[in-house]
């Protein structure tokens, strides 16, 4: 079926001819700015973006009650999703490089990249758009564990 053989996974290339595992680094780095861009768009549309002190925007908006509470929570989730993504990126990058140094097969790295990337994209979407919807925070936590599990599994491949 889908990507089950060694040949298929090792030849999983991007349109640029780069294995998915290596292309995942710039792709994820760019994706991790998605929450930041969503937040910026919301602030610009509300007319409340302050480029002089951009990291203080949400605190100032909350303190001065410039937006409804639901919008403030949305903005805070965007900030949290962005920060969490950058935190996860460090571990994933190091794990990927450690695997490469230890000679872990590209077929394994492609599979791990696919799992990690899928989990992290889902995590950002769940965090931003469904963070206050009933039990959806559990879905966000589940995909966080899947992504973090991929990192730990990658590191385990470097031990033997």
PDB file of C-alpha atoms in Angstrom:
ATOM      1  CA  UNK A   1       0.000   0.000   0.000  1.00  0.00           C
ATOM      2  CA  UNK A   2       1.180   3.508   0.808  1.00  0.00           C
ATOM      3  CA  UNK A   3       4.921   3.880   1.428  1.00  0.00           C
ATOM      4  CA  UNK A   4       5.362   0.423   2.880  1.00  0.00           C
ATOM      5  CA  UNK A   5       8.427  -0.714   1.033  1.00  0.00           C
ATOM      6  CA  UNK A   6      11.936   0.487   1.682  1.00  0.00           C
ATOM      7  CA  UNK A   7      12.280   1.602  -1.936  1.00  0.00           C
ATOM      8  CA  UNK A   8       9.095   3.642  -1.834  1.00  0.00           C
ATOM      9  CA  UNK A   9       9.990   5.435   1.403  1.00  0.00           C
ATOM     10  CA  UNK A  10      13.587   6.055   0.422  1.00  0.00           C
ATOM     11  CA  UNK A  11      12.410   7.601  -2.814  1.00  0.00           C
ATOM     12  CA  UNK A  12       9.833   9.824  -1.123  1.00  0.00           C
ATOM     13  CA  UNK A  13      11.146  13.058  -2.552  1.00  0.00           C
ATOM     14  CA  UNK A  14       9.793  16.558  -2.650  1.00  0.00           C
ATOM     15  CA  UNK A  15       9.260  18.229  -6.025  1.00  0.00           C
ATOM     16  CA  UNK A  16      12.775  19.618  -5.589  1.00  0.00           C
ATOM     17  CA  UNK A  17      14.306  16.144  -5.384  1.00  0.00           C
ATOM     18  CA  UNK A  18      15.060  16.407  -1.667  1.00  0.00           C
ATOM     19  CA  UNK A  19      14.037  13.593   0.723  1.00  0.00           C
ATOM     20  CA  UNK A  20      11.017  14.485   2.827  1.00  0.00           C
ATOM     21  CA  UNK A  21      13.016  14.225   6.050  1.00  0.00           C
ATOM     22  CA  UNK A  22      15.373  17.016   5.003  1.00  0.00           C
ATOM     23  CA  UNK A  23      12.678  19.125   3.373  1.00  0.00           C
ATOM     24  CA  UNK A  24      10.703  18.927   6.613  1.00  0.00           C
ATOM     25  CA  UNK A  25      13.127  21.313   8.347  1.00  0.00           C
ATOM     26  CA  UNK A  26      12.425  24.436   6.248  1.00  0.00           C
ATOM     27  CA  UNK A  27       8.791  23.383   5.724  1.00  0.00           C
ATOM     28  CA  UNK A  28       8.132  23.101   9.465  1.00  0.00           C
ATOM     29  CA  UNK A  29      10.037  26.265  10.246  1.00  0.00           C
ATOM     30  CA  UNK A  30       7.788  28.146   7.832  1.00  0.00           C
ATOM     31  CA  UNK A  31       4.635  26.405   9.114  1.00  0.00           C
ATOM     32  CA  UNK A  32       5.479  27.383  12.668  1.00  0.00           C
ATOM     33  CA  UNK A  33       4.918  31.010  11.732  1.00  0.00           C
ATOM     34  CA  UNK A  34       1.331  30.237  10.718  1.00  0.00           C
ATOM     35  CA  UNK A  35      -0.028  30.968  14.246  1.00  0.00           C
ATOM     36  CA  UNK A  36       1.983  34.180  14.336  1.00  0.00           C
ATOM     37  CA  UNK A  37       0.535  35.271  10.988  1.00  0.00           C
ATOM     38  CA  UNK A  38      -3.016  34.426  12.102  1.00  0.00           C
ATOM     39  CA  UNK A  39      -2.502  36.543  15.218  1.00  0.00           C
ATOM     40  CA  UNK A  40      -1.030  39.411  13.200  1.00  0.00           C
ATOM     41  CA  UNK A  41      -3.919  39.341  10.762  1.00  0.00           C
ATOM     42  CA  UNK A  42      -6.442  39.481  13.603  1.00  0.00           C
ATOM     43  CA  UNK A  43      -4.605  42.403  15.200  1.00  0.00           C
ATOM     44  CA  UNK A  44      -4.296  44.311  11.927  1.00  0.00           C
ATOM     45  CA  UNK A  45      -7.999  43.833  11.129  1.00  0.00           C
ATOM     46  CA  UNK A  46      -8.908  45.132  14.563  1.00  0.00           C
ATOM     47  CA  UNK A  47      -6.614  48.144  14.089  1.00  0.00           C
ATOM     48  CA  UNK A  48      -4.743  47.302  17.288  1.00  0.00           C
ATOM     49  CA  UNK A  49      -1.378  46.136  15.976  1.00  0.00           C
ATOM     50  CA  UNK A  50       1.498  48.049  17.556  1.00  0.00           C
ATOM     51  CA  UNK A  51       4.791  47.499  15.772  1.00  0.00           C
ATOM     52  CA  UNK A  52       6.757  49.520  18.340  1.00  0.00           C
ATOM     53  CA  UNK A  53       6.139  46.893  21.043  1.00  0.00           C
ATOM     54  CA  UNK A  54       4.662  43.889  19.202  1.00  0.00           C
ATOM     55  CA  UNK A  55       5.248  41.439  22.048  1.00  0.00           C
ATOM     56  CA  UNK A  56       3.169  43.610  24.354  1.00  0.00           C
ATOM     57  CA  UNK A  57       0.167  43.907  22.019  1.00  0.00           C
ATOM     58  CA  UNK A  58      -2.010  41.275  23.643  1.00  0.00           C
ATOM     59  CA  UNK A  59      -1.241  42.351  27.216  1.00  0.00           C
ATOM     60  CA  UNK A  60      -2.090  45.950  26.329  1.00  0.00           C
ATOM     61  CA  UNK A  61      -5.295  44.912  24.541  1.00  0.00           C
ATOM     62  CA  UNK A  62      -6.355  42.770  27.490  1.00  0.00           C
ATOM     63  CA  UNK A  63      -5.483  45.418  30.062  1.00  0.00           C
ATOM     64  CA  UNK A  64      -7.387  48.126  28.203  1.00  0.00           C
ATOM     65  CA  UNK A  65     -10.285  45.824  27.228  1.00  0.00           C
ATOM     66  CA  UNK A  66      -9.952  46.677  23.554  1.00  0.00           C
ATOM     67  CA  UNK A  67     -11.355  43.340  22.307  1.00  0.00           C
ATOM     68  CA  UNK A  68     -13.927  40.841  23.548  1.00  0.00           C
ATOM     69  CA  UNK A  69     -12.618  38.106  25.872  1.00  0.00           C
ATOM     70  CA  UNK A  70     -13.103  35.426  23.184  1.00  0.00           C
ATOM     71  CA  UNK A  71     -10.826  37.332  20.796  1.00  0.00           C
ATOM     72  CA  UNK A  72      -8.186  37.792  23.482  1.00  0.00           C
ATOM     73  CA  UNK A  73      -8.247  34.049  24.217  1.00  0.00           C
ATOM     74  CA  UNK A  74      -7.880  33.359  20.490  1.00  0.00           C
ATOM     75  CA  UNK A  75      -4.839  35.656  20.297  1.00  0.00           C
ATOM     76  CA  UNK A  76      -3.296  34.015  23.355  1.00  0.00           C
ATOM     77  CA  UNK A  77      -3.774  30.578  21.771  1.00  0.00           C
ATOM     78  CA  UNK A  78      -1.992  31.836  18.652  1.00  0.00           C
ATOM     79  CA  UNK A  79       0.959  32.988  20.763  1.00  0.00           C
ATOM     80  CA  UNK A  80       1.035  29.691  22.659  1.00  0.00           C
ATOM     81  CA  UNK A  81       0.823  27.598  19.479  1.00  0.00           C
ATOM     82  CA  UNK A  82       3.684  29.563  17.926  1.00  0.00           C
ATOM     83  CA  UNK A  83       5.886  29.215  21.017  1.00  0.00           C
ATOM     84  CA  UNK A  84       5.103  25.519  21.407  1.00  0.00           C
ATOM     85  CA  UNK A  85       5.926  24.892  17.758  1.00  0.00           C
ATOM     86  CA  UNK A  86       9.318  26.558  18.026  1.00  0.00           C
ATOM     87  CA  UNK A  87      10.060  24.568  21.181  1.00  0.00           C
ATOM     88  CA  UNK A  88       9.232  21.296  19.396  1.00  0.00           C
ATOM     89  CA  UNK A  89      11.310  22.272  16.379  1.00  0.00           C
ATOM     90  CA  UNK A  90      14.525  22.291  18.386  1.00  0.00           C
ATOM     91  CA  UNK A  91      14.113  18.695  19.577  1.00  0.00           C
ATOM     92  CA  UNK A  92      13.030  17.454  16.158  1.00  0.00           C
ATOM     93  CA  UNK A  93      15.939  19.144  14.383  1.00  0.00           C
ATOM     94  CA  UNK A  94      18.502  17.705  16.777  1.00  0.00           C
ATOM     95  CA  UNK A  95      16.929  14.240  16.559  1.00  0.00           C
ATOM     96  CA  UNK A  96      16.966  14.357  12.762  1.00  0.00           C
ATOM     97  CA  UNK A  97      20.605  15.430  12.672  1.00  0.00           C
ATOM     98  CA  UNK A  98      21.594  12.820  15.279  1.00  0.00           C
ATOM     99  CA  UNK A  99      19.931  10.136  13.173  1.00  0.00           C
ATOM    100  CA  UNK A 100      21.796  11.326  10.093  1.00  0.00           C
ATOM    101  CA  UNK A 101      25.137  11.266  11.917  1.00  0.00           C
ATOM    102  CA  UNK A 102      24.449   7.731  13.175  1.00  0.00           C
ATOM    103  CA  UNK A 103      23.522   6.553   9.669  1.00  0.00           C
ATOM    104  CA  UNK A 104      19.849   5.849  10.279  1.00  0.00           C
ATOM    105  CA  UNK A 105      18.272   4.924   6.902  1.00  0.00           C
ATOM    106  CA  UNK A 106      16.501   7.693   4.999  1.00  0.00           C
ATOM    107  CA  UNK A 107      13.416   5.483   4.738  1.00  0.00           C
ATOM    108  CA  UNK A 108      13.067   5.627   8.537  1.00  0.00           C
ATOM    109  CA  UNK A 109      13.726   9.366   8.614  1.00  0.00           C
ATOM    110  CA  UNK A 110      11.063   9.965   5.967  1.00  0.00           C
ATOM    111  CA  UNK A 111       8.505   8.000   8.001  1.00  0.00           C
ATOM    112  CA  UNK A 112       9.424   9.848  11.186  1.00  0.00           C
ATOM    113  CA  UNK A 113       9.230  13.190   9.371  1.00  0.00           C
ATOM    114  CA  UNK A 114       5.792  12.338   8.017  1.00  0.00           C
ATOM    115  CA  UNK A 115       4.506  11.419  11.484  1.00  0.00           C
ATOM    116  CA  UNK A 116       6.060  14.452  13.156  1.00  0.00           C
ATOM    117  CA  UNK A 117       4.943  16.929  10.496  1.00  0.00           C
ATOM    118  CA  UNK A 118       1.377  15.608  10.504  1.00  0.00           C
ATOM    119  CA  UNK A 119       1.211  15.802  14.285  1.00  0.00           C
ATOM    120  CA  UNK A 120       2.592  19.330  14.420  1.00  0.00           C
ATOM    121  CA  UNK A 121       0.283  20.697  11.728  1.00  0.00           C
ATOM    122  CA  UNK A 122      -2.690  19.148  13.522  1.00  0.00           C
ATOM    123  CA  UNK A 123      -1.410  20.520  16.845  1.00  0.00           C
ATOM    124  CA  UNK A 124      -1.341  24.106  15.588  1.00  0.00           C
ATOM    125  CA  UNK A 125      -4.812  23.846  14.077  1.00  0.00           C
ATOM    126  CA  UNK A 126      -6.294  22.249  17.203  1.00  0.00           C
ATOM    127  CA  UNK A 127      -4.572  24.785  19.446  1.00  0.00           C
ATOM    128  CA  UNK A 128      -5.692  27.875  17.543  1.00  0.00           C
ATOM    129  CA  UNK A 129      -9.131  27.010  16.285  1.00  0.00           C
ATOM    130  CA  UNK A 130     -10.437  24.410  18.724  1.00  0.00           C
ATOM    131  CA  UNK A 131      -8.672  25.296  21.972  1.00  0.00           C
ATOM    132  CA  UNK A 132     -11.859  26.278  23.749  1.00  0.00           C
ATOM    133  CA  UNK A 133     -14.195  23.733  22.141  1.00  0.00           C
ATOM    134  CA  UNK A 134     -15.206  21.115  24.687  1.00  0.00           C
ATOM    135  CA  UNK A 135     -12.783  18.230  24.782  1.00  0.00           C
ATOM    136  CA  UNK A 136     -10.773  19.292  21.741  1.00  0.00           C
ATOM    137  CA  UNK A 137      -7.898  20.273  23.996  1.00  0.00           C
ATOM    138  CA  UNK A 138      -7.467  16.517  24.507  1.00  0.00           C
ATOM    139  CA  UNK A 139      -7.051  16.098  20.746  1.00  0.00           C
ATOM    140  CA  UNK A 140      -4.378  18.784  20.805  1.00  0.00           C
ATOM    141  CA  UNK A 141      -2.607  16.962  23.638  1.00  0.00           C
ATOM    142  CA  UNK A 142      -2.867  13.649  21.787  1.00  0.00           C
ATOM    143  CA  UNK A 143      -1.169  14.986  18.665  1.00  0.00           C
ATOM    144  CA  UNK A 144       1.442  16.689  20.849  1.00  0.00           C
ATOM    145  CA  UNK A 145       2.263  13.275  22.346  1.00  0.00           C
ATOM    146  CA  UNK A 146       2.427  11.721  18.881  1.00  0.00           C
ATOM    147  CA  UNK A 147       4.890  14.379  17.707  1.00  0.00           C
ATOM    148  CA  UNK A 148       6.960  14.178  20.872  1.00  0.00           C
ATOM    149  CA  UNK A 149       6.890  10.389  20.648  1.00  0.00           C
ATOM    150  CA  UNK A 150       8.313  10.635  17.135  1.00  0.00           C
ATOM    151  CA  UNK A 151      11.217  12.691  18.494  1.00  0.00           C
ATOM    152  CA  UNK A 152      11.926  10.173  21.257  1.00  0.00           C
ATOM    153  CA  UNK A 153      11.696   7.305  18.804  1.00  0.00           C
ATOM    154  CA  UNK A 154      14.171   9.051  16.514  1.00  0.00           C
ATOM    155  CA  UNK A 155      16.600   9.511  19.390  1.00  0.00           C
ATOM    156  CA  UNK A 156      16.203   5.833  20.276  1.00  0.00           C
ATOM    157  CA  UNK A 157      17.450   4.948  16.793  1.00  0.00           C
ATOM    158  CA  UNK A 158      20.739   6.674  17.555  1.00  0.00           C
ATOM    159  CA  UNK A 159      21.492   4.522  20.605  1.00  0.00           C
ATOM    160  CA  UNK A 160      22.128   1.203  18.880  1.00  0.00           C
TER     161      UNK A 160
END
